[in-house]
Coordinates of C-alpha atoms in Angstrom, one line a residue:
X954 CA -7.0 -45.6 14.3
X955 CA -8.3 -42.1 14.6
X956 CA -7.7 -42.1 18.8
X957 CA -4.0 -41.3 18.9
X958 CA -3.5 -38.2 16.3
X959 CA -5.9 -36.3 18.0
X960 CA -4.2 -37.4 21.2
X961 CA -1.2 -35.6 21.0
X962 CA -2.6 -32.8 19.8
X963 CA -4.8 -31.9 23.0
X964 CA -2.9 -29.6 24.9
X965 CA -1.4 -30.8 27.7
X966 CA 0.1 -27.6 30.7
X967 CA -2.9 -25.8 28.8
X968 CA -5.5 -27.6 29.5
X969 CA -8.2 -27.9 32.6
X970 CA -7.4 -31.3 33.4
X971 CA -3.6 -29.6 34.4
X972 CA -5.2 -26.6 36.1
X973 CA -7.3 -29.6 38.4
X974 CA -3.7 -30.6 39.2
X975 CA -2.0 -27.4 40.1
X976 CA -5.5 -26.7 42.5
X977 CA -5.0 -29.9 44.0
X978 CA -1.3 -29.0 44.2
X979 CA -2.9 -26.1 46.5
X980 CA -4.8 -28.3 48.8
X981 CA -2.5 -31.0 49.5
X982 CA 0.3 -27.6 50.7
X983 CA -2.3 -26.3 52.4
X984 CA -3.6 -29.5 54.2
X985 CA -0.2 -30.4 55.1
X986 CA 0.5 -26.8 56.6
X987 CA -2.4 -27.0 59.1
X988 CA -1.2 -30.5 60.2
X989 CA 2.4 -29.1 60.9
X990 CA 1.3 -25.8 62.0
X991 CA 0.5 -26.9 65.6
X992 CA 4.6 -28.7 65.9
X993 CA 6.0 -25.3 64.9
X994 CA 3.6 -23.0 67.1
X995 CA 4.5 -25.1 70.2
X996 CA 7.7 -23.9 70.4
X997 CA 6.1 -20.2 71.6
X998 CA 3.0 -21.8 72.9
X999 CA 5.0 -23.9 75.6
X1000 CA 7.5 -21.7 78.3
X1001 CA 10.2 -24.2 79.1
X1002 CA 11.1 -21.8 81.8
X1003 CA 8.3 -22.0 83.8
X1004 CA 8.7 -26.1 83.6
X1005 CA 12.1 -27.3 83.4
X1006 CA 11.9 -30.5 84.9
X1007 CA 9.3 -31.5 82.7
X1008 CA 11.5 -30.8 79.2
X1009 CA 14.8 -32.4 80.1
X1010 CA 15.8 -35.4 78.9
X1011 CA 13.1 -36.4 76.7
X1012 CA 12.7 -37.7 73.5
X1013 CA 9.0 -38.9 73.4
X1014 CA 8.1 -35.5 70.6
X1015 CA 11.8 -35.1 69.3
X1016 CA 10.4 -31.6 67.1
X1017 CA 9.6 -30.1 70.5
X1018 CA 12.6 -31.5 72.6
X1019 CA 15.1 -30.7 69.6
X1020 CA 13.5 -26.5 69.7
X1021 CA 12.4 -26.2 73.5
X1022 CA 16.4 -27.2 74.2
X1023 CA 17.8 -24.2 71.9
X1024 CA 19.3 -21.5 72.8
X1025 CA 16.8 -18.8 71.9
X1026 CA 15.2 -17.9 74.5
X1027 CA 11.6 -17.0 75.3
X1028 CA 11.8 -13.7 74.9
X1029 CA 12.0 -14.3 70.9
X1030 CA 8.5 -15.5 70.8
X1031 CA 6.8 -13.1 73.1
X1032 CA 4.1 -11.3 71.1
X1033 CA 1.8 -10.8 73.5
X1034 CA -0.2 -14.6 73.1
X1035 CA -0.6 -16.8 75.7
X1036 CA 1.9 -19.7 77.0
X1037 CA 0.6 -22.8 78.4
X1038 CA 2.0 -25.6 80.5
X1039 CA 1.8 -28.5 78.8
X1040 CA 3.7 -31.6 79.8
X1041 CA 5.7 -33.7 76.7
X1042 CA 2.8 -36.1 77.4
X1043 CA 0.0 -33.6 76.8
X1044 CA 2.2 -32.6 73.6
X1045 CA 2.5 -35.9 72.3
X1046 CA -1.5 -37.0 72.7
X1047 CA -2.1 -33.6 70.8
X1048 CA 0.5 -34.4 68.3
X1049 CA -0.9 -38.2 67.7
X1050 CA -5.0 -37.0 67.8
X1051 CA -4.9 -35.5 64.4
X1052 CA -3.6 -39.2 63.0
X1053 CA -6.1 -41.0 64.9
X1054 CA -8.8 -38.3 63.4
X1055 CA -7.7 -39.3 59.7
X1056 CA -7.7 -43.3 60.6
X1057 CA -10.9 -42.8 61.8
X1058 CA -12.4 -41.9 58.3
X1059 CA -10.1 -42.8 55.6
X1060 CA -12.2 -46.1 54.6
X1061 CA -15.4 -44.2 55.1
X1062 CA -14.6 -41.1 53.5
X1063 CA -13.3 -43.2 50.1
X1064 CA -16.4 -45.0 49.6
X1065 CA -19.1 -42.0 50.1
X1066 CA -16.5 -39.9 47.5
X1067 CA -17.3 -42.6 45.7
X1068 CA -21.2 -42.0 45.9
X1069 CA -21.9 -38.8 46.9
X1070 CA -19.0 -37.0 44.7
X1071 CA -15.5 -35.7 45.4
X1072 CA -15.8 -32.3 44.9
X1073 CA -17.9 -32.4 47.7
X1074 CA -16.2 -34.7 50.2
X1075 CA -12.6 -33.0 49.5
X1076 CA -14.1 -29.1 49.3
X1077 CA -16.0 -30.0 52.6
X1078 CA -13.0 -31.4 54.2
X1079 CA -10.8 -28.9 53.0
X1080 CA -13.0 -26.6 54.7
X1081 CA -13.6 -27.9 58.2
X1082 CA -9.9 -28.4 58.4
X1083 CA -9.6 -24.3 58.0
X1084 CA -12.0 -23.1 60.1
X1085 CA -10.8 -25.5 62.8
X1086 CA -6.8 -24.7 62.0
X1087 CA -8.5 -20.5 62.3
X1088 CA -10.0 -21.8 65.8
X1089 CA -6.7 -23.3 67.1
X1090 CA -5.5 -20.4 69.1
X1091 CA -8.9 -19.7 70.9
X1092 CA -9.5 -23.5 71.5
X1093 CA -6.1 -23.7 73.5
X1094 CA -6.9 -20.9 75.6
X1095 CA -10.0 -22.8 76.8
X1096 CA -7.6 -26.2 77.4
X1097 CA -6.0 -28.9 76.3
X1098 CA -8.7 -31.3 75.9
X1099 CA -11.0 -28.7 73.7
X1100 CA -7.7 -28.7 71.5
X1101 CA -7.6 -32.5 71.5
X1102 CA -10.9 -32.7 70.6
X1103 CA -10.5 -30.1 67.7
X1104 CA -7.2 -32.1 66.3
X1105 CA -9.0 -35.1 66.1
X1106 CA -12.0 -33.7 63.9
X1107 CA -9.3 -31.7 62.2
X1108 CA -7.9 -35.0 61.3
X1109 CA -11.1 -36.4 60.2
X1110 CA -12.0 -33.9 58.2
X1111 CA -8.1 -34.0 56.5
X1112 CA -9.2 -37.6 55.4
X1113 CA -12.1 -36.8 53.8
X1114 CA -9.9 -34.3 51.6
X1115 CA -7.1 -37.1 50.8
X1116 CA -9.1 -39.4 49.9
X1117 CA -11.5 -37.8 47.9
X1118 CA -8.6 -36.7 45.1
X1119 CA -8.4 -40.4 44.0
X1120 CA -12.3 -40.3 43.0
X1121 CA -12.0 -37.1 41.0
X1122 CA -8.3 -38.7 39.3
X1123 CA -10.6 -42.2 38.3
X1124 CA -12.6 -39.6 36.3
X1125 CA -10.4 -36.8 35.0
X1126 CA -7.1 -38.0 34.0
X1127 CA -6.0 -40.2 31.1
X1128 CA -4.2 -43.7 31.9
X1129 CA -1.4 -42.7 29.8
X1130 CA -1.1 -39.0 32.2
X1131 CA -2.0 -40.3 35.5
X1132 CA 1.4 -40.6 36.9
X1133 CA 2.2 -36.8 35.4
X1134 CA -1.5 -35.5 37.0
X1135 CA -1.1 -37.5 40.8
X1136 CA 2.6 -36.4 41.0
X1137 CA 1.7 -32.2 40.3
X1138 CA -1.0 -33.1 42.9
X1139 CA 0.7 -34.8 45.5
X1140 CA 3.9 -33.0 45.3
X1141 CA 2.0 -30.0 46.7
X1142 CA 2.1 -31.8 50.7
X1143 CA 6.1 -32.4 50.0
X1144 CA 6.4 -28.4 49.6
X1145 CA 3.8 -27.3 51.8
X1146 CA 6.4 -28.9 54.7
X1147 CA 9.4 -27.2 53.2
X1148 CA 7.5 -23.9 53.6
X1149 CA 5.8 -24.4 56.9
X1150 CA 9.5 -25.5 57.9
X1151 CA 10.8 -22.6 56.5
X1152 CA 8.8 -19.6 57.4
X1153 CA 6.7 -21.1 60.8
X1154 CA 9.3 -20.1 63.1
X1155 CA 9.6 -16.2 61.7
X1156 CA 5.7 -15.9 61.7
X1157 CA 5.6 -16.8 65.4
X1158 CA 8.7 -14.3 66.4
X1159 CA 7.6 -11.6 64.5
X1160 CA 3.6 -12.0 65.0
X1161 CA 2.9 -14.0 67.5
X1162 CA 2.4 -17.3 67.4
X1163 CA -1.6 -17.1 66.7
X1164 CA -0.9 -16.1 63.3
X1165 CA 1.1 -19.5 62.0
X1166 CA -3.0 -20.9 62.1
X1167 CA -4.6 -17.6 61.5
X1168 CA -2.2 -17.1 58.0
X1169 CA -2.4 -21.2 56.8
X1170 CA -6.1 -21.2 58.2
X1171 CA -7.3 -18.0 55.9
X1172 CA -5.0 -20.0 52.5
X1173 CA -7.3 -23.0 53.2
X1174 CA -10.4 -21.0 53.3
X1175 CA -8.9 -19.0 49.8
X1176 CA -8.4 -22.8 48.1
X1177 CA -12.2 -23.6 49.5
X1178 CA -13.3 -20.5 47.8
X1179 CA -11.2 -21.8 44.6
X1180 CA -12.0 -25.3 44.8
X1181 CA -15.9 -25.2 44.7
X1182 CA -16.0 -22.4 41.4
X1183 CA -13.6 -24.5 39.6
X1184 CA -13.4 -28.0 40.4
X1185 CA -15.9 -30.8 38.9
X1186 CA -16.3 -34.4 39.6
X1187 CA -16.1 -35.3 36.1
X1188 CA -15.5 -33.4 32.8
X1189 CA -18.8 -34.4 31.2
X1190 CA -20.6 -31.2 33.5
X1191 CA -17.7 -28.7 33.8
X1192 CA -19.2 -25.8 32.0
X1193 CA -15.5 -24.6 30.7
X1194 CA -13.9 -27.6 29.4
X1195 CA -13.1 -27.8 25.5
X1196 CA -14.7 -30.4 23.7
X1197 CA -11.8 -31.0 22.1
X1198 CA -10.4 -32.4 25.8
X1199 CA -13.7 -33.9 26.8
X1200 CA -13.6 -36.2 23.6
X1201 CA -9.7 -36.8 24.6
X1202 CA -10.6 -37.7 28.4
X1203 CA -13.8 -39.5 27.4
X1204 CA -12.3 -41.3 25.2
X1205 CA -9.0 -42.7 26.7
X1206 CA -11.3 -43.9 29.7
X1207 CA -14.1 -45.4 27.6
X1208 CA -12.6 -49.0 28.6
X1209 CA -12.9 -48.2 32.4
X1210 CA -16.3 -48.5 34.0
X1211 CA -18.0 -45.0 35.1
X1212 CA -20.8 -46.5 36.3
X1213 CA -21.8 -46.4 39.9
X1214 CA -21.2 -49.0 42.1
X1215 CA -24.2 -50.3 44.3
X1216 CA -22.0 -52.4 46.7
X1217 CA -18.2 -52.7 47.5
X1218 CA -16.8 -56.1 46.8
X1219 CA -15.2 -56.7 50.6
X1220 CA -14.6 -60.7 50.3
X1221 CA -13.0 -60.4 46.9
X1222 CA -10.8 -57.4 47.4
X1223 CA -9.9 -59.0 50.9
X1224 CA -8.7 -62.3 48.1
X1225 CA -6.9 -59.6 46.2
X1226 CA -3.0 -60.4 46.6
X1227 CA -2.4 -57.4 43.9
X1228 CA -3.8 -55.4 46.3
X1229 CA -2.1 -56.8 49.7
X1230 CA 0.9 -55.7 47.4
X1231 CA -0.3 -52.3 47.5
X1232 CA -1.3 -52.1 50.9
X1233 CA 2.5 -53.6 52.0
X1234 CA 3.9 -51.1 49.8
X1235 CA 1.6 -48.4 51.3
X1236 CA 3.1 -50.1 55.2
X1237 CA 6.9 -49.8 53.8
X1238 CA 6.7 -46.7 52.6
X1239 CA 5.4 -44.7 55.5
X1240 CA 7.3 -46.4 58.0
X1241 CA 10.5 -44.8 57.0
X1242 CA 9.1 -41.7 55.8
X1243 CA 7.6 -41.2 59.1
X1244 CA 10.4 -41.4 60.6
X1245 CA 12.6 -38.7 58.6
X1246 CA 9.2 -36.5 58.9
X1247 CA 9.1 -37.0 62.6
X1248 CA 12.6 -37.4 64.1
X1249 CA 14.7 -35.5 61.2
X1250 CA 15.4 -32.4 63.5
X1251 CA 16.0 -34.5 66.3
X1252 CA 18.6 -36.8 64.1
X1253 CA 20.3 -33.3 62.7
X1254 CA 20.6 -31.7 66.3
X1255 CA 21.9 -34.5 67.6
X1256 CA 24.1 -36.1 65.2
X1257 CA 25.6 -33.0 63.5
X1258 CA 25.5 -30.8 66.6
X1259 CA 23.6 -27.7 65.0
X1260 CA 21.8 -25.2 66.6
X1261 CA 18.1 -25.0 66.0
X1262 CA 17.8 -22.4 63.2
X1263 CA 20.3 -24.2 61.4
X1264 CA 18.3 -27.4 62.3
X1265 CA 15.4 -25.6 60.7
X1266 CA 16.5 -25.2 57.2
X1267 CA 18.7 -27.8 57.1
X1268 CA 15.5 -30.0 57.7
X1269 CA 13.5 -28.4 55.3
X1270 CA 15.9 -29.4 52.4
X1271 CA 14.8 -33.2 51.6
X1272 CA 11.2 -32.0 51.6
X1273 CA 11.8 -29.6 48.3
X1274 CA 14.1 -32.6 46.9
X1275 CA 11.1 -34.7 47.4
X1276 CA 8.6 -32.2 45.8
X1277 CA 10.8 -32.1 43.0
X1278 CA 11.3 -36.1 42.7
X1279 CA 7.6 -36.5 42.8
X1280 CA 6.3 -34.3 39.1
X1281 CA 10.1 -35.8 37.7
X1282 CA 9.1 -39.2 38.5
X1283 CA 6.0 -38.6 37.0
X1284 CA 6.7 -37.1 34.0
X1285 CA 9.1 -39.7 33.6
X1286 CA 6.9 -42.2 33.9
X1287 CA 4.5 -41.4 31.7
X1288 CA 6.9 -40.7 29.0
X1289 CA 8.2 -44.3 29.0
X1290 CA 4.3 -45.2 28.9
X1291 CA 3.1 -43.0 26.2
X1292 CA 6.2 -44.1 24.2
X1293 CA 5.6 -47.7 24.5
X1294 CA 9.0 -48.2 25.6
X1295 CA 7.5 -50.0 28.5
X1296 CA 4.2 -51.8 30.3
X1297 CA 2.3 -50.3 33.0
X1298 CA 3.0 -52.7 35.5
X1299 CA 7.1 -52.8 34.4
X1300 CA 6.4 -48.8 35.0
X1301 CA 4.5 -49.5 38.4
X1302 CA 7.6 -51.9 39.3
X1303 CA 10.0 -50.0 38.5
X1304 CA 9.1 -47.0 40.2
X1305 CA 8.6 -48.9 43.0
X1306 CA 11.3 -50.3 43.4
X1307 CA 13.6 -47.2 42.9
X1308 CA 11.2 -45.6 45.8
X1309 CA 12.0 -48.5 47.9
X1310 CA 15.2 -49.5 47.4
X1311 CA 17.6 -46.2 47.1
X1312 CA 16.1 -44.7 50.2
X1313 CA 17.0 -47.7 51.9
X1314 CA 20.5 -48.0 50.9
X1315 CA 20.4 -44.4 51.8
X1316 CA 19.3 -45.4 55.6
X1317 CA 21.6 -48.0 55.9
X1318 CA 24.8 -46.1 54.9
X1319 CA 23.8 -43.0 57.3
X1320 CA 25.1 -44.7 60.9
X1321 CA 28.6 -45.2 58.9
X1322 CA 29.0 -41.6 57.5
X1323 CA 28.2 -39.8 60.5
X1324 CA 31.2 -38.1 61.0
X1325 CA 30.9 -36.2 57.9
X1326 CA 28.4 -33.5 57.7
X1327 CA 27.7 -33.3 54.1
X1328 CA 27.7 -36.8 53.5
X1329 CA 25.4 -37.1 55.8
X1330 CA 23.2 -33.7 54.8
X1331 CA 23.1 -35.4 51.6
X1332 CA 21.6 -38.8 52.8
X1333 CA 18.8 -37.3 54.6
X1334 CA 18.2 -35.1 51.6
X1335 CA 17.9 -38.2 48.9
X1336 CA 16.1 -40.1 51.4
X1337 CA 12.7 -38.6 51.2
X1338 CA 13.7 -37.4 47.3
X1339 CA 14.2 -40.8 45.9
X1340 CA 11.4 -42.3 48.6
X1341 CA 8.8 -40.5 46.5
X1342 CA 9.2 -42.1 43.5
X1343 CA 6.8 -44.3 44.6
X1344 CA 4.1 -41.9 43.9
X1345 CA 4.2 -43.1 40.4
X1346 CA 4.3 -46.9 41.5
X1347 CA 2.2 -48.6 44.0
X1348 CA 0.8 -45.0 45.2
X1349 CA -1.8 -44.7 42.4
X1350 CA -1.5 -48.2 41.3
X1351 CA -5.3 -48.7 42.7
X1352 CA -6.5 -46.5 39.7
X1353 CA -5.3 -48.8 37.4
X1354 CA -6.5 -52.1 39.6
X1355 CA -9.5 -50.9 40.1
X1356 CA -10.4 -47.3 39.0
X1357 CA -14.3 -47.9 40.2
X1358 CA -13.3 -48.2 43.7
X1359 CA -10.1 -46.0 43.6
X1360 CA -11.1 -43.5 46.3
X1361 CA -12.2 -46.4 48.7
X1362 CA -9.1 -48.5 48.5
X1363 CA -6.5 -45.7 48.6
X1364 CA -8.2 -44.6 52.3
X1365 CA -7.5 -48.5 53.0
X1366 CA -4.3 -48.0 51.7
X1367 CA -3.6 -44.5 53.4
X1368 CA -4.7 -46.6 56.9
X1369 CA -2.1 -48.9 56.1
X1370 CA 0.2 -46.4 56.0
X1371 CA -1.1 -44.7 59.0
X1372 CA -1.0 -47.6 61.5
X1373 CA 3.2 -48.2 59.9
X1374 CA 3.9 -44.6 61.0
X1375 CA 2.7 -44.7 64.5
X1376 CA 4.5 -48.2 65.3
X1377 CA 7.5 -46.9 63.4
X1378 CA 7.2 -43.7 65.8
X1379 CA 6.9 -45.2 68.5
X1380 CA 9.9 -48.0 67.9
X1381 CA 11.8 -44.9 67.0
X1382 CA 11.2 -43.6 70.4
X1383 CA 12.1 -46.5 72.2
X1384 CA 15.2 -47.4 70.3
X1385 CA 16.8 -44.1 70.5
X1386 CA 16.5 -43.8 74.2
X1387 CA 17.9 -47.0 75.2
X1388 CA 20.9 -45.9 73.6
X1389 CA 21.9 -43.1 70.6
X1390 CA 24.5 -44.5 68.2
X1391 CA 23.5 -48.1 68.0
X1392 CA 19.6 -47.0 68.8
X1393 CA 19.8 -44.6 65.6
X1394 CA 21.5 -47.2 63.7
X1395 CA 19.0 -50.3 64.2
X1396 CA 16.3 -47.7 63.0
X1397 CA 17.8 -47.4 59.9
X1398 CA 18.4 -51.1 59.7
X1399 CA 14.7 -51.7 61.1
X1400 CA 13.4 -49.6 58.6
X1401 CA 15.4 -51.0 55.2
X1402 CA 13.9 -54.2 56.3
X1403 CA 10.4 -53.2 55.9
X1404 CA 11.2 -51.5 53.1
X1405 CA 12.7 -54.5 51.6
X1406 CA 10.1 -56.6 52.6
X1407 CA 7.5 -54.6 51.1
X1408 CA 9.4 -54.2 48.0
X1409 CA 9.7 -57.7 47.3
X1410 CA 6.0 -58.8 48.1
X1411 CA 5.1 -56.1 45.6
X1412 CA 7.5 -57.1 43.0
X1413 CA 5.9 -60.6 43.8
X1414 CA 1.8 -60.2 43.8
X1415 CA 1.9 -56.6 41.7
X1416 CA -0.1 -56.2 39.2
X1417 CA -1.7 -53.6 36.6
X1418 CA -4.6 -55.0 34.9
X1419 CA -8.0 -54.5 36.2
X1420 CA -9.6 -57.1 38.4
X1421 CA -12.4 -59.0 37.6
X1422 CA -14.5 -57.8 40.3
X1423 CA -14.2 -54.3 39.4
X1424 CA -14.9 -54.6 36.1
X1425 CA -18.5 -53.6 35.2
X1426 CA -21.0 -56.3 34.7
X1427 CA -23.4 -55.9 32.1
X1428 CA -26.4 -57.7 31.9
X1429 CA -28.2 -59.1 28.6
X1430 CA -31.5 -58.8 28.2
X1431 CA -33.4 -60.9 26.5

């Protein structure tokens, strides 16, 4: 009885448990600015000049077709740094390494988060991923495949810092504030791509090139320096916490086992239909975003007939919308929570179901509006808006399934997600170049399927109660 007064009188914005969010907020832009760095720098880094019969009529890396095929011409990105020939091929196995790097340790990553600590795993990956993005411009002068290789552990060490988040949210953040915490978090990747978008292409005509990695490699190394003096795994040993939020945080988990795990339940999780929901939501959900991520210039130059700097901010628009949908959806999700006005797993459904269904329609209408420009502007721009109201469904719903092994299951997850966006890709590819109208169009149609497949198999098997096997098992001695 004496729980929820002192509840709603911790401080909420005030408090360290926000400030945990807001740094995360800072890694997630700057991880998500050194995996996009590399598409906007290879505008400058890559003379078309020098190889046209190599860039026409391609549409295997749409971001580089859609800028190499402007009209600006070299001249705007000569600073002095060095231009290499590299085929669409080379740019598309240098594009794809950094995803195979973060496939390669999502699953391990999670569970040694999970023993080692998070603050650890993420600071270290955070890290790596700087030095390597500060080492980008002297690797390429050495050759492709020493870039390659660099990519790929770029993308491993990327992993290691998504993953590792869920670990530190199982231990920090209230059930009743989750949604709120994960969505101030993840919404920092949505707005690192609207500024990257943004600003990439003036760094490299006014500096060089060089200095997109040089500038978003030296912000990672600033949130290292950040992360390791004020991040903890747990609120029991940071130094500056109030007790006041320690008993509120302690508290409101005491239900949830903290206790670590000696072994990973594989054959019952792999039994675990709530969580095949998750993972099918986890498929649905990247295929189409990896498509408006990946082929959204492309679609704009194309379809609208812009010119690239146009193409530039006009792209960059659905990724602030989406930032902003993320901490909305959260904040409104924990307010119909922490009012009782509805259950968790009504809250994970419904959430999920707006993040699956709206972009969807969305998809579907955008073939038959294409004639009009802002119609159409205003498709792509509610697509990836209303796409992340997920975040505050099936996206954290593995801290409420089971919180013990929350870091290992969202890498699972994440790999789901992964191995959607690469097929989606790659149909993309192959659609669009057999023919553009109806290839474009059986995208969007491909794509609401999965979506609606996912969405109803979730809807189906969700659930929000914490499985038996990752409930704690306590032994009675006699």
């Amino acid at each position: 009885m004496d729980e929820k007064p002192s509840t709603r009188k911790v401080p909420e914005f005030c408090s360290l448990r926000y400030g945990l969010a807001l740094i995360m907020h800072f890694s997630n832009f700057t991880v998500i600015t050194q995996r996009v760095s590399l598409s906007i720098a290879i505008i400058a880094m890559v003379n078309s000049t020098q190889q046209p019969g190599l860039f026409n009529a391609t549409t295997e890396r749409p971001l580089a077709f859609t800028l190499n095929h402007s009209n600006r011409s070299t001249k705007e990105f000569n600073s002095g740094a060095s231009v290499y020939e590299w085929s669409p091929e080379t740019q598309g196995v240098i594009f794809s390494s950094i995803s195979y790097g973060i496939i390669l340790t999502l699953i391990p990553s999670g569970y040694l988060a999970g023993i080692f600590g998070a603050k650890q795993m993420l600071g270290a990956g955070l890290l790596i991923s700087s030095l390597l993005t500060l080492f980008t411009p002297l690797a390429a002068d050495f050759g492709v495949i020493l870039v390659i290789v660099i990519r790929t552990v770029q993308g491993m060490a990327q992993g290691m810092a998504w993953t590792g988040q869920f670990t530190i949210w199982a231990k920090w953040a209230p059930p009743l504030e989750r949604s709120k915490l994960t969505s101030i978090a993840g919404s920092g990747a949505a707005f690192g791509s609207f500024i990257i978008l943004c600003v990439g292409g003036l760094i490299s005509q006014t500096l060089g090139w060089p200095f997109i990695f040089y500038i978003f490699g030296s912000t990672g190394c600033v949130c290292c320096l950040l992360w390791f003096m004020v991040i903890y795994d747990d609120p029991m040993h940071h130094p500056c916490i109030s007790v006041r939020e320690k008993d509120h945080i302690v508290s409101s988990l005491a239900q949830q086992s903290n206790s670590p795990r000696r072994c990973v339940p594989i054959k019952a999780m792999v039994r675990c239909l709530p969580l095949w929901a998750i993972f099918t939501g986890f498929f649905s959900h990247f295929w189409l975003c990896t498509i408006i991520i990946t082929y959204l210039p492309t679609y704009i130059s194309s379809v609208l007939h812009v010119n690239v700097r146009d193409s530039g901010v006009l792209s960059s628009l659905p990724f602030i919308a989406a930032s902003s949908c993320t901490i909305l959806g959260g904040q409104l999700a924990d307010f119909l929570l922490s009012r009782n006005l509805l259950r968790l797993i009504t809250v994970r459904k419904l959430f999920s179901s707006l993040g699956l269904l709206l972009p969807s329609l969305c998809a579907v209408a955008l073939p038959f509006v294409a004639s009009s420009y802002t119609i159409t502007i205003i498709l792509l721009i509610l697509i990836p808006g209303t796409s992340n109201l997920c975040d505050s469904g099936f996206i954290i719903n593995t801290l409420d399934v089971a919180p013990r092994y929350a870091s290992f299951l969202m890498g699972i997850s994440r790999g789901f997600g992964l191995i959607a966006g690469i097929i989606s890709s790659t149909t993309t590819g192959f659609l669009i170049s057999q023919d553009s109208v109806s290839g474009w169009r059986n995208v969007f149609f491909l794509a609401a399927a999965v979506n609606m497949f996912g969405l109803v198999f979730y809807l189906t098997f969700g659930q929000a109660e914490i499985q038996p096997w990752a409930k704690e098992r306590t032994l009675t001695r006699l």
